[in-house]
């Protein structure tokens, strides 16, 4: 198979972990006989520095002529003083919107060997395998108006807007996932307060009739936040609007021990996707060879699976990650007594070796999709 991948390292630790993604991809190409052509583009703060905009036209064009996109992370203190329309994060929001990537899939899987790294009790985190399906191109992130008002500029407004079509397509995507997973869908909203949530709930109920094999429950977002740490095993697929999904996915990452473990896929209806870690650019540890590259490397596995249907290849990456963790290697975000703490580069190298050699263990991530 021959594919062209746009790689956007972005800022901070994004630039360090992207090396893990490209080297693992090269190793997969070698071992399985695929050709992955890589072309780099700038986004976020790095793009502001070089072209005065967080999403240059060239970057967008590059993504459009590629088969998939890998992205590191954006943002950093250097650009924090900028007005909101030219902040690095604006580049990320714009690329999601411009490419129509409305479905953000964030799998949360508790690795047995990392249970001690989770702040949750091992018996609570054990065997968790849930999928957050976050709507990514609507809601409060994009609603207009979003502005300051009044003579004193002391009134603010943000807008939570959704069309029926926007809700229908994300709910459909979540049902399709539930069908091939554990057949349980939790729709998270705030229907006791928000009108948008009431329409969301109506649509979920309508769609539920088309998927009689899927058990559906509605949950208020505050209750869902509580349940994620008290009974996370009860969840299979969780579908929710943009801001709720942003918040709940950071919370859910703690089940796995670290935000540095969570990959994500942002998909369009035709399967085109952008793959990025859930974590940000982590300016506090950037440039120190400390970042955990696993979320980025697992994002490559998601890309192979979702965009190219290369399941065996994807699993070989997941297996390699599991083996390295089983062998006790940890980046400092996962530090535990008895493990061997390694830097970003060494973690990448350890995973790479196992991707090259192949492995016999089975992937616990098979139920991603
Ligand atoms: C995420 C991030 C982004 C978001 C930020 C960086 C704009 O937190 O992908 O979860 O809020 O969507
Ligand atoms: Mg977030």
Short mmCIF file of N, CA and C in Angstrom, two decimals, residues 3-8 37 39 62-71 99 271-275 303-304 307-308:
data_model
loop_
_atom_site.label_atom_id
_atom_site.label_comp_id
_atom_site.label_asym_id
_atom_site.label_seq_id
_atom_site.Cartn_x
_atom_site.Cartn_y
_atom_site.Cartn_z
N UNK A 3 0.79 5.37 0.72
CA UNK A 3 -0.01 6.45 1.30
C UNK A 3 0.84 7.66 1.58
N UNK A 4 0.18 8.82 1.49
CA UNK A 4 0.88 10.06 1.80
C UNK A 4 0.33 10.61 3.12
N UNK A 5 1.23 10.89 4.04
CA UNK A 5 0.83 11.34 5.37
C UNK A 5 1.37 12.75 5.62
N UNK A 6 0.49 13.67 6.00
CA UNK A 6 0.93 15.00 6.42
C UNK A 6 1.28 14.93 7.89
N UNK A 7 2.47 15.39 8.25
CA UNK A 7 2.89 15.37 9.65
C UNK A 7 3.07 16.81 10.14
N UNK A 8 2.29 17.18 11.15
CA UNK A 8 2.33 18.54 11.69
C UNK A 8 2.81 18.47 13.15
N UNK A 37 4.71 7.94 2.47
CA UNK A 37 5.43 9.17 2.13
C UNK A 37 5.04 10.26 3.12
N UNK A 39 5.20 14.22 4.53
CA UNK A 39 5.53 15.61 4.24
C UNK A 39 5.16 16.46 5.46
N UNK A 62 -1.65 21.01 2.13
CA UNK A 62 -0.89 19.76 2.33
C UNK A 62 -1.81 18.68 2.89
N UNK A 63 -2.61 19.03 3.90
CA UNK A 63 -3.51 18.05 4.51
C UNK A 63 -4.52 17.54 3.48
N UNK A 64 -5.02 18.48 2.65
CA UNK A 64 -6.06 18.10 1.69
C UNK A 64 -5.53 17.16 0.61
N UNK A 65 -4.21 17.26 0.31
CA UNK A 65 -3.72 16.33 -0.72
C UNK A 65 -3.07 15.10 -0.09
N UNK A 66 -3.23 14.92 1.22
CA UNK A 66 -2.69 13.74 1.89
C UNK A 66 -3.80 12.75 2.18
N UNK A 67 -3.39 11.52 2.52
CA UNK A 67 -4.37 10.48 2.84
C UNK A 67 -4.75 10.49 4.31
N UNK A 68 -3.91 11.09 5.15
CA UNK A 68 -4.20 11.21 6.58
C UNK A 68 -3.25 12.23 7.17
N UNK A 69 -3.57 12.69 8.38
CA UNK A 69 -2.75 13.71 9.04
C UNK A 69 -2.35 13.23 10.43
N UNK A 70 -1.07 13.42 10.77
CA UNK A 70 -0.61 13.18 12.14
C UNK A 70 -0.23 14.52 12.73
N UNK A 71 -0.70 14.79 13.95
CA UNK A 71 -0.43 16.08 14.57
C UNK A 71 0.14 15.88 15.97
N UNK A 99 -11.30 20.73 7.71
CA UNK A 99 -11.27 19.39 7.14
C UNK A 99 -12.55 18.60 7.45
N UNK A 271 -14.01 8.67 6.24
CA UNK A 271 -12.88 7.92 6.81
C UNK A 271 -11.58 8.70 6.85
N UNK A 272 -11.53 9.85 6.16
CA UNK A 272 -10.33 10.68 6.24
C UNK A 272 -10.16 11.10 7.69
N UNK A 273 -8.92 11.11 8.17
CA UNK A 273 -8.75 11.44 9.58
C UNK A 273 -7.47 12.15 9.94
N UNK A 274 -7.54 12.84 11.07
CA UNK A 274 -6.37 13.47 11.69
C UNK A 274 -6.18 12.76 13.03
N UNK A 275 -4.93 12.41 13.30
CA UNK A 275 -4.64 11.62 14.49
C UNK A 275 -3.67 12.37 15.38
N UNK A 303 -4.56 5.47 13.15
CA UNK A 303 -4.57 5.89 11.75
C UNK A 303 -4.53 4.66 10.82
N UNK A 304 -3.64 3.73 11.13
CA UNK A 304 -3.53 2.54 10.28
C UNK A 304 -4.85 1.78 10.26
N UNK A 307 -8.07 4.75 9.00
CA UNK A 307 -7.99 5.36 7.68
C UNK A 307 -7.58 4.36 6.60
N UNK A 308 -6.71 3.38 6.97
CA UNK A 308 -6.18 2.48 5.94
C UNK A 308 -6.60 1.03 6.11
#
